[in-house]
PDB file of C-alpha atoms in Angstrom:
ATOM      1  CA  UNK A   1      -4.055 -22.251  43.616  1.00  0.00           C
ATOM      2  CA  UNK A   2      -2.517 -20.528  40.769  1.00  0.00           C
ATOM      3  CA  UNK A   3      -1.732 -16.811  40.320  1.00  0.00           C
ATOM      4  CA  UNK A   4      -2.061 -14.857  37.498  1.00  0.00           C
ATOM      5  CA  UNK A   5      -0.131 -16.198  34.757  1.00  0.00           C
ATOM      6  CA  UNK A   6       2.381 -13.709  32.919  1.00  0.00           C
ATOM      7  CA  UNK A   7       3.177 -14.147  28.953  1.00  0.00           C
ATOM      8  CA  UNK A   8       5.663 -17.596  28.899  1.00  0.00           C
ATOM      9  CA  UNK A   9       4.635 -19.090  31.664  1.00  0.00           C
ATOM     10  CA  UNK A  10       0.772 -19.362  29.930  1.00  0.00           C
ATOM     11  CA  UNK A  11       0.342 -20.414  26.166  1.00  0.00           C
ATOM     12  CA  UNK A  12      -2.740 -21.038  24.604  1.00  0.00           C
ATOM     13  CA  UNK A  13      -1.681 -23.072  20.436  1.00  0.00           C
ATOM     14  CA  UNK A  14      -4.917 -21.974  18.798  1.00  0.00           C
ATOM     15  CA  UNK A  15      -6.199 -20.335  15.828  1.00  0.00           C
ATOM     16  CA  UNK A  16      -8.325 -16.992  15.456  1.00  0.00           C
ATOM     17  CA  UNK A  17     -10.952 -18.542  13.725  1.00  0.00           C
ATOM     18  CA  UNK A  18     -10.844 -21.623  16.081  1.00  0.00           C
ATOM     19  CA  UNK A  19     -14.086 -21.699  17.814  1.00  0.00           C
ATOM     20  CA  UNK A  20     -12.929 -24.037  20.434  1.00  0.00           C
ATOM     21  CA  UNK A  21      -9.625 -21.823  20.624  1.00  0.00           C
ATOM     22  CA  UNK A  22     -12.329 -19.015  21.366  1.00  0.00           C
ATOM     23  CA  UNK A  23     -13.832 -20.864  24.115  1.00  0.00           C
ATOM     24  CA  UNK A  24     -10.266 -20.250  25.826  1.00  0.00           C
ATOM     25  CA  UNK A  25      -9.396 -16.893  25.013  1.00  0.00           C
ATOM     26  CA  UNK A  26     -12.872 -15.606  26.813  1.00  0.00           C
ATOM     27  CA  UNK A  27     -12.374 -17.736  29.744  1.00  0.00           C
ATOM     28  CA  UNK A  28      -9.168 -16.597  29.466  1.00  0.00           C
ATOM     29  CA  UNK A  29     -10.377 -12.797  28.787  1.00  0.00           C
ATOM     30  CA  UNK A  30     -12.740 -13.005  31.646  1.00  0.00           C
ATOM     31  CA  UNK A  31     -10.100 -14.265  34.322  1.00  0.00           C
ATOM     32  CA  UNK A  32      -7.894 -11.202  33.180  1.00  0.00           C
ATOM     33  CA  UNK A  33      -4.827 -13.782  32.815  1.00  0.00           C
ATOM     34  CA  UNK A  34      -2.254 -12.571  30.801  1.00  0.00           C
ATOM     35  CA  UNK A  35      -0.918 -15.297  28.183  1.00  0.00           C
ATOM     36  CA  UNK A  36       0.996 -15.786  24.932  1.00  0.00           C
ATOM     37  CA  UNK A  37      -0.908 -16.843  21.880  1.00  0.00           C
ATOM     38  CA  UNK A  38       0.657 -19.104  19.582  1.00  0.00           C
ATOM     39  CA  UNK A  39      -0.814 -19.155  16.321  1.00  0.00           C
ATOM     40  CA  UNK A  40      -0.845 -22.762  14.630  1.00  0.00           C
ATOM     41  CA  UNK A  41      -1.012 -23.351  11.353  1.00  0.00           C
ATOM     42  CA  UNK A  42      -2.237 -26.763  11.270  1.00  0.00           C
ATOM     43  CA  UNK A  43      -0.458 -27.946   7.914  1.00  0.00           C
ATOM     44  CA  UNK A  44       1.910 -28.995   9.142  1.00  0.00           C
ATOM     45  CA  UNK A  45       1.325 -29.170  12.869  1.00  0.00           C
ATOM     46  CA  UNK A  46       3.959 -27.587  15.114  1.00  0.00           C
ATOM     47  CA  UNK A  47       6.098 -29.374  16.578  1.00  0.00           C
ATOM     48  CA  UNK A  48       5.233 -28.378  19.789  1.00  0.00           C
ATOM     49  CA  UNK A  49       1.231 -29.226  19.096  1.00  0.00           C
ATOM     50  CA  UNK A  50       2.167 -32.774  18.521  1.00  0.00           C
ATOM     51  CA  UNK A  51       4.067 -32.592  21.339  1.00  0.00           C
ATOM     52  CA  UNK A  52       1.801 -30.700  23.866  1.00  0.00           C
ATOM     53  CA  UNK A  53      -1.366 -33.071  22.377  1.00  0.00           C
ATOM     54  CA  UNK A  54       0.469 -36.412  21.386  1.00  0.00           C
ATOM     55  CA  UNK A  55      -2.981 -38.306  21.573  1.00  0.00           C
ATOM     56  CA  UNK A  56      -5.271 -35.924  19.746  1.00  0.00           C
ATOM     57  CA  UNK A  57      -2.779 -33.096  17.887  1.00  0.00           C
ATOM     58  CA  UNK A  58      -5.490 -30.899  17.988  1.00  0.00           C
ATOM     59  CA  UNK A  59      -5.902 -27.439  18.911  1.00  0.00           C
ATOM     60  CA  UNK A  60      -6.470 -25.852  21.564  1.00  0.00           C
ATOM     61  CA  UNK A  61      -3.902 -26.540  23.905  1.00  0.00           C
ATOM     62  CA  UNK A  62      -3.114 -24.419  27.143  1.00  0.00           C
ATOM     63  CA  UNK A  63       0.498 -24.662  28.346  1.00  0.00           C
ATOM     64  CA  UNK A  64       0.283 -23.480  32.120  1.00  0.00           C
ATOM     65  CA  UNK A  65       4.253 -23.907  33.047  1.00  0.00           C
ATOM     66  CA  UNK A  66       5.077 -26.498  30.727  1.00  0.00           C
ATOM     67  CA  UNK A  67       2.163 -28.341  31.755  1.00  0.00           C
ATOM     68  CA  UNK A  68      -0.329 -28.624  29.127  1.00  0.00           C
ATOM     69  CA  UNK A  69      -4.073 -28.799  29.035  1.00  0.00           C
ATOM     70  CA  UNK A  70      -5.917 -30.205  26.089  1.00  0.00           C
ATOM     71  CA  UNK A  71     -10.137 -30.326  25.416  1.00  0.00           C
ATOM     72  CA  UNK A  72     -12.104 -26.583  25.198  1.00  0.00           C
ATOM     73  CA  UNK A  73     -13.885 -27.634  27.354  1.00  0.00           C
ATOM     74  CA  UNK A  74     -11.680 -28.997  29.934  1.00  0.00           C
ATOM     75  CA  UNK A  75      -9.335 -26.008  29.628  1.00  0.00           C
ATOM     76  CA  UNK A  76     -12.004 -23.649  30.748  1.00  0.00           C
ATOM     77  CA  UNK A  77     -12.542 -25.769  33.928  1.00  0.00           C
ATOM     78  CA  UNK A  78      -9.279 -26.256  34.427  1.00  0.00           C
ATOM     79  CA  UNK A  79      -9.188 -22.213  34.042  1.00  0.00           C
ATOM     80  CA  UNK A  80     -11.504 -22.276  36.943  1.00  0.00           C
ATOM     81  CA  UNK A  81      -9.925 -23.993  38.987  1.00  0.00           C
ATOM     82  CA  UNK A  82      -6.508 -22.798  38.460  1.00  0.00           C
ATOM     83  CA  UNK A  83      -7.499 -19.477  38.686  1.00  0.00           C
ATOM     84  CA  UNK A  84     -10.517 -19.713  40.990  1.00  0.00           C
ATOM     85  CA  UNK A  85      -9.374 -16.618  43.358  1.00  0.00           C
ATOM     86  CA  UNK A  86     -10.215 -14.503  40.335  1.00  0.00           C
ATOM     87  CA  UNK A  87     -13.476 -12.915  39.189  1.00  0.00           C
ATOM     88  CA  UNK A  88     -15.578 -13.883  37.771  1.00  0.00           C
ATOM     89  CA  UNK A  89     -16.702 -17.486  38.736  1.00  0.00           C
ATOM     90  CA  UNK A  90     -16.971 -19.658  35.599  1.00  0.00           C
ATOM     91  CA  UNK A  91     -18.985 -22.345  37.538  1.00  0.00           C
ATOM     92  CA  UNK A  92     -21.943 -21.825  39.698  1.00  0.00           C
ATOM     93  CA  UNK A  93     -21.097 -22.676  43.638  1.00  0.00           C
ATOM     94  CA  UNK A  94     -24.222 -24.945  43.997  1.00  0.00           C
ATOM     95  CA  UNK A  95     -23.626 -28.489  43.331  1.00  0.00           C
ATOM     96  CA  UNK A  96     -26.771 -28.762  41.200  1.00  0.00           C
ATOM     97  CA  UNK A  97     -26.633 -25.608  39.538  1.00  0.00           C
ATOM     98  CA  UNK A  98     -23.254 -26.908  38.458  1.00  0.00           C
ATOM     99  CA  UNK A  99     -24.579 -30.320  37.023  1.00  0.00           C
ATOM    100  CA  UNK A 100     -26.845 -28.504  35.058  1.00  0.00           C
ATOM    101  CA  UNK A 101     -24.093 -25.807  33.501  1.00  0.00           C
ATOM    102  CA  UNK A 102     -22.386 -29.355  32.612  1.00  0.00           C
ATOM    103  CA  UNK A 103     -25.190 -31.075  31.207  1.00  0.00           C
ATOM    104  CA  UNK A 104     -25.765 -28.434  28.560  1.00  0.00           C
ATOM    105  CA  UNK A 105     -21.624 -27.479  27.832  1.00  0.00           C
ATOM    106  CA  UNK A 106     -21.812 -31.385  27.256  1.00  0.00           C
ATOM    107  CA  UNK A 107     -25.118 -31.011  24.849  1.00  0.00           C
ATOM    108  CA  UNK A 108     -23.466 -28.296  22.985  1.00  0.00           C
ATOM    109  CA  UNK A 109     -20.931 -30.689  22.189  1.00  0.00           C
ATOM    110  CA  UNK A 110     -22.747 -33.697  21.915  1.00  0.00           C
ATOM    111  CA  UNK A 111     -25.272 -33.016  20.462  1.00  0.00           C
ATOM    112  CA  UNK A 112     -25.673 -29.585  18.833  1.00  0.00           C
ATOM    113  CA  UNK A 113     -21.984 -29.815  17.467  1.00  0.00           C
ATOM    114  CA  UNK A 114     -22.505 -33.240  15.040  1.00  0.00           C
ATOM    115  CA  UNK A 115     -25.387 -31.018  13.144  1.00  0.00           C
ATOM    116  CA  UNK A 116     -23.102 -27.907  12.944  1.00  0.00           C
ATOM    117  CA  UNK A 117     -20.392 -30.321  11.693  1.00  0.00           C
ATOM    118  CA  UNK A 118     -23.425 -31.558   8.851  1.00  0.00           C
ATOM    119  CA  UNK A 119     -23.859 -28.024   7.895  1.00  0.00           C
ATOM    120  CA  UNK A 120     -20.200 -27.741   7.176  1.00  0.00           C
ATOM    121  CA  UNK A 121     -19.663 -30.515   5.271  1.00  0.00           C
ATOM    122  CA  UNK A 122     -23.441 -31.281   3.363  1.00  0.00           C
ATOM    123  CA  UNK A 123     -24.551 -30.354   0.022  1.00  0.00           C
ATOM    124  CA  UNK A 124     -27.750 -31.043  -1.243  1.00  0.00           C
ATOM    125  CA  UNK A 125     -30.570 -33.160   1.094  1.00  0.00           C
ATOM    126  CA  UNK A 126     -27.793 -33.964   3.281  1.00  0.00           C
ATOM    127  CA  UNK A 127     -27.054 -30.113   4.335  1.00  0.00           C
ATOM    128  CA  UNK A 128     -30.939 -29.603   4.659  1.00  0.00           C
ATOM    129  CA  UNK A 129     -31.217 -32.472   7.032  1.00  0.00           C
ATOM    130  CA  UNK A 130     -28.151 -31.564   9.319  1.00  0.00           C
ATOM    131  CA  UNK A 131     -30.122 -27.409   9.356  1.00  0.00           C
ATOM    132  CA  UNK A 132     -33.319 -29.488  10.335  1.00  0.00           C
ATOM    133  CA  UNK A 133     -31.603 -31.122  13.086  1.00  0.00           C
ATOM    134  CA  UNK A 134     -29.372 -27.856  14.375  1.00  0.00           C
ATOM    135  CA  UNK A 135     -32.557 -26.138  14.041  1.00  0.00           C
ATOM    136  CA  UNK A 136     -34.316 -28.653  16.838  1.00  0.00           C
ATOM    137  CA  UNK A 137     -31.224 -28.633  18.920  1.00  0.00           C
ATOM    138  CA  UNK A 138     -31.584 -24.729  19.101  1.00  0.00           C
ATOM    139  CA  UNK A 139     -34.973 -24.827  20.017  1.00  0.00           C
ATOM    140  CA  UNK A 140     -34.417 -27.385  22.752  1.00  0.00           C
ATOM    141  CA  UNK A 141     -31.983 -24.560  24.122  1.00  0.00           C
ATOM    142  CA  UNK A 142     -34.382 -22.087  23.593  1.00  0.00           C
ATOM    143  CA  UNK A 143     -36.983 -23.748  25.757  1.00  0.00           C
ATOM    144  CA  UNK A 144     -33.837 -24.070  28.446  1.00  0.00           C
ATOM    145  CA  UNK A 145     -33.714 -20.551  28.711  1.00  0.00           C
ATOM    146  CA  UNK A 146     -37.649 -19.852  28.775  1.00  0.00           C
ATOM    147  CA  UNK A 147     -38.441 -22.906  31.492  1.00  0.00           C
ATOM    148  CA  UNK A 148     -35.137 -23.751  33.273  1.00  0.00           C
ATOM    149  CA  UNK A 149     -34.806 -22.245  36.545  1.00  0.00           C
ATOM    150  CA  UNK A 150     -31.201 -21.746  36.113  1.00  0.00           C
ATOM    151  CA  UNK A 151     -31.488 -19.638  32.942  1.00  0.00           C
ATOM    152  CA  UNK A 152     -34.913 -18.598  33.128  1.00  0.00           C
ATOM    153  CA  UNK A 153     -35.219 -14.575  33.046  1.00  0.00           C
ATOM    154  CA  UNK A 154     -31.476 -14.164  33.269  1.00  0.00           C
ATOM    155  CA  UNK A 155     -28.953 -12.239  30.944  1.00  0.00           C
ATOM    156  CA  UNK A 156     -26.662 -15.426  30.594  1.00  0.00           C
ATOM    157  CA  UNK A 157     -26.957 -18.967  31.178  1.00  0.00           C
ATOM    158  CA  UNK A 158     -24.354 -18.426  34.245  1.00  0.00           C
ATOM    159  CA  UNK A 159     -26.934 -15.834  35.773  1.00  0.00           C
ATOM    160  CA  UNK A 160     -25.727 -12.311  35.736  1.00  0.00           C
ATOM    161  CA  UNK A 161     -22.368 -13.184  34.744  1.00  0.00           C
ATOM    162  CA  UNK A 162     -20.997 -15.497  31.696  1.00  0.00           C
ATOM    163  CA  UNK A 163     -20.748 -18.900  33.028  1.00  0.00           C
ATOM    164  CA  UNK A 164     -19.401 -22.547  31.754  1.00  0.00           C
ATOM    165  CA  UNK A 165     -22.320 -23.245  28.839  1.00  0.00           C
ATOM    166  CA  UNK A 166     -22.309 -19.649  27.424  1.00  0.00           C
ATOM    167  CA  UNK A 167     -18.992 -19.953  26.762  1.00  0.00           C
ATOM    168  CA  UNK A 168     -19.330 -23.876  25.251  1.00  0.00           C
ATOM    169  CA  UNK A 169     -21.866 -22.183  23.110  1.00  0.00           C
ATOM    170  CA  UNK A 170     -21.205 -18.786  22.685  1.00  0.00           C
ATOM    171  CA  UNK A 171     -17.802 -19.910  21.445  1.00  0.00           C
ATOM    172  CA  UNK A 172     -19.242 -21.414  18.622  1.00  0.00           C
ATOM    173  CA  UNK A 173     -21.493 -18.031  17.556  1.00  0.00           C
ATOM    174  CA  UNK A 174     -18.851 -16.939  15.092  1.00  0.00           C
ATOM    175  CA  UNK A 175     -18.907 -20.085  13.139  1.00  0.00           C
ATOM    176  CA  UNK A 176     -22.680 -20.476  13.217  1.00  0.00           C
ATOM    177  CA  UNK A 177     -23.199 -16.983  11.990  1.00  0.00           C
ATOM    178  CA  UNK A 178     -20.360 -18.034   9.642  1.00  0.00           C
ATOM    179  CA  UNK A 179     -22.210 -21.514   8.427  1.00  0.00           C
ATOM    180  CA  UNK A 180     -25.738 -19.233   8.334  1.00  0.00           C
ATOM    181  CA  UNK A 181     -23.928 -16.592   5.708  1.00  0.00           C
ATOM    182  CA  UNK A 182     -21.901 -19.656   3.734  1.00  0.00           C
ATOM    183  CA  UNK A 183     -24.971 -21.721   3.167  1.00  0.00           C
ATOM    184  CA  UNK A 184     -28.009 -19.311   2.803  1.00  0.00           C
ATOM    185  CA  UNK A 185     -29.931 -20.855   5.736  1.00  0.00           C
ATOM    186  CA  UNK A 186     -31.205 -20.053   9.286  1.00  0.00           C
ATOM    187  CA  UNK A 187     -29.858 -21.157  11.955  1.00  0.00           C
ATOM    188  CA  UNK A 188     -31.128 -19.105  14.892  1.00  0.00           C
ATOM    189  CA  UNK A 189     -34.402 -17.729  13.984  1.00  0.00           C
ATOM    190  CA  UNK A 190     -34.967 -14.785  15.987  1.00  0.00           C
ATOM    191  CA  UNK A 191     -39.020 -14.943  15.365  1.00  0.00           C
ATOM    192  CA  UNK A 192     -38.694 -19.053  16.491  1.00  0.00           C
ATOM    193  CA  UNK A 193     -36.174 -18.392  18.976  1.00  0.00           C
ATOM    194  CA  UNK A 194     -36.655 -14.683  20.476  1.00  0.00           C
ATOM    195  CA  UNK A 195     -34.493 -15.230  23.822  1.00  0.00           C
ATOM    196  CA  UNK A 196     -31.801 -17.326  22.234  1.00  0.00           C
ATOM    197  CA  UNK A 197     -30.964 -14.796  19.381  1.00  0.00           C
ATOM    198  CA  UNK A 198     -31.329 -12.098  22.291  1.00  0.00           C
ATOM    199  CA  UNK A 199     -28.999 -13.920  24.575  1.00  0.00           C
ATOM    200  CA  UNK A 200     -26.363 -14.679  21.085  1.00  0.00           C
ATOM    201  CA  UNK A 201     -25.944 -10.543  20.608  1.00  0.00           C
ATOM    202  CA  UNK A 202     -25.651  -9.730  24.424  1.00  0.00           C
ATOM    203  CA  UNK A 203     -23.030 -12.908  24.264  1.00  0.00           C
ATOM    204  CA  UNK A 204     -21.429 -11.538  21.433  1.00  0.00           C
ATOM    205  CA  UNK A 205     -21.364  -7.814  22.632  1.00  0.00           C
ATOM    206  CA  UNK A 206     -19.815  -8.361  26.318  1.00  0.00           C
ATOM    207  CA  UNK A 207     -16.320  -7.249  27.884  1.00  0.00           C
ATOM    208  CA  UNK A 208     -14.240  -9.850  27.625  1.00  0.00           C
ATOM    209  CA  UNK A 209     -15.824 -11.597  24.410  1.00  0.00           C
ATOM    210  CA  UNK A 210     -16.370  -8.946  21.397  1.00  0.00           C
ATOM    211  CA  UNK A 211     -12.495  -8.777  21.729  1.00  0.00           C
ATOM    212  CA  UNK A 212     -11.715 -12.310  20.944  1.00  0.00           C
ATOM    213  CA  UNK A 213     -14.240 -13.466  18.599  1.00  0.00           C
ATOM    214  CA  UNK A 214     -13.588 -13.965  14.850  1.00  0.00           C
ATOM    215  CA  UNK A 215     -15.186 -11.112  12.421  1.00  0.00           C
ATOM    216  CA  UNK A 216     -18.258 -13.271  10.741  1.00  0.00           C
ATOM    217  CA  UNK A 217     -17.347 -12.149   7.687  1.00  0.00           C
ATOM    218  CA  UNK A 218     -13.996 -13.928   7.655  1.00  0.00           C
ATOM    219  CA  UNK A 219     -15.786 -16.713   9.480  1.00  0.00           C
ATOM    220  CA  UNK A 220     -18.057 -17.009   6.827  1.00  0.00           C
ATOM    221  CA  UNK A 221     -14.849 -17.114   3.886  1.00  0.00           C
ATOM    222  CA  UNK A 222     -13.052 -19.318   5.667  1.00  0.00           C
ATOM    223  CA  UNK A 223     -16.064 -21.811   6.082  1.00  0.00           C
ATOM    224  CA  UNK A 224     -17.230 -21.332   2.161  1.00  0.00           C
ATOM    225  CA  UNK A 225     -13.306 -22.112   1.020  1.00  0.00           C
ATOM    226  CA  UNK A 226     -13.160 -25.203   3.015  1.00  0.00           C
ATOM    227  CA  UNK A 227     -16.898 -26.206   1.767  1.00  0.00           C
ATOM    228  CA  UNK A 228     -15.051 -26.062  -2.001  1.00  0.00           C
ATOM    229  CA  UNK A 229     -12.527 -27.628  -0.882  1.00  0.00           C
ATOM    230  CA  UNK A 230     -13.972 -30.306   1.600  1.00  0.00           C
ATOM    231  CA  UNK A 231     -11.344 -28.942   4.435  1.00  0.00           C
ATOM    232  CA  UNK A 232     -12.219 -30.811   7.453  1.00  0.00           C
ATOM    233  CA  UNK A 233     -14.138 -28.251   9.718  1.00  0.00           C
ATOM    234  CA  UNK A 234     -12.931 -27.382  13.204  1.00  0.00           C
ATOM    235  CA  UNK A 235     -13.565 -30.541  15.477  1.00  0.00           C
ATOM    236  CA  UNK A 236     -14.976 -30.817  18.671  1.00  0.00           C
ATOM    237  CA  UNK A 237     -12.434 -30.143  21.227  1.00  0.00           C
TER     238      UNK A 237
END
């Protein structure tokens, strides 16, 4: 089992405005491991992204000792597991407890991502559609959280503590407040979805978090420039 890392012997190659780099700095945050971040600039890609990510090239990337991890979503397991002597726990101890943490990191990515992805990138009938479906997707997680006995009358998804699917979606709250502000439209309705929008500021307000995630407001330029532009948004990683 791993120790706590000190700077150079753990990297994370991410971006600030990265939400999937964000997934890793709170896991990261949480864990209290110390680590260097590199700052990519994605055009051109570093040498050592290519290197680190030869299959993908994509950011993030978590170099533990040379070795490095690539997929958010991985990363923060492997996080886990590297690091599982330290508080908190990222994953729930019961077996079935921990399916359902994984089933809805997956939907986050699976599903709820594409339609974030839509907002991004439509204009016109196409951006209303891809609002219509993030919309649903939201609501499905906001029934989660009213009916699930996992998340049901809990601060966070992981119980009392942040667990695996607050950070797959919680890393993403920057970007959606971002894509909310860039394209005049709700996302989140606190009135439709009172526990989810309740859950999204206690998220966004906890030790570990507020300290890593991108200012909205930047968030929100950087998404309207590369809506001008037609920049490919951040992809799921």
């Amino acid at each position: 089992m791993a120790t706590e890392g000190e700077k150079g012997q753990v990297k994370l190659l991410g971006t600030t405005l990265c939400p999937f780099a964000v997934r890793v700095r709170i896991a990261l945050a949480l864990k209290g491991i110390d680590y260097e971040f590199s700052q990519e600039s994605m055009h051109p890609k570093s040498e050592l992204l290519v290197k680190s990510n030869p299959v993908h090239k994509k950011i993030p990337v978590l170099i533990d000792n040379g070795k490095p991890v690539c997929e958010s979503m991985i990363i923060v397991q492997y996080i886990e597991e590297a690091w599982g002597n330290k508080a908190p726990n990222l994953m729930p101890e019961d077996p079935y407890d921990r399916a359902i943490a994984r089933f809805w990191a997956a939907f986050v990515d699976d599903k709820l991502f594409p339609c974030l992805r839509g907002v991004f990138t439509g204009q016109g009938e196409q951006l209303q559609k891809a609002v219509e479906d993030s919309v649903t997707n939201f609501l499905l997680i906001e029934e989660a959280l009213r009916t699930n006995h996992c998340f049901a009358r809990k601060a966070y998804f992981g119980g009392d503590q942040i667990g695996l699917t607050d950070i797959a979606l919680g890393g993403l709250s920057a970007f959606i407040k971002g894509l909310e502000k860039a394209t005049d439209s709700v996302l989140i309705d606190p009135e439709k979805m009172p526990l989810l929008s309740a859950w999204t500021d206690r998220f966004c307000k906890s030790d570990g978090v507020r300290e890593v995630m991108p200012d909205p407001a930047k968030q929100a330029e950087f998404i309207s420039t590369g809506r001008a532009s037609m920049i490919s948004p951040p992809t799921s990683n």
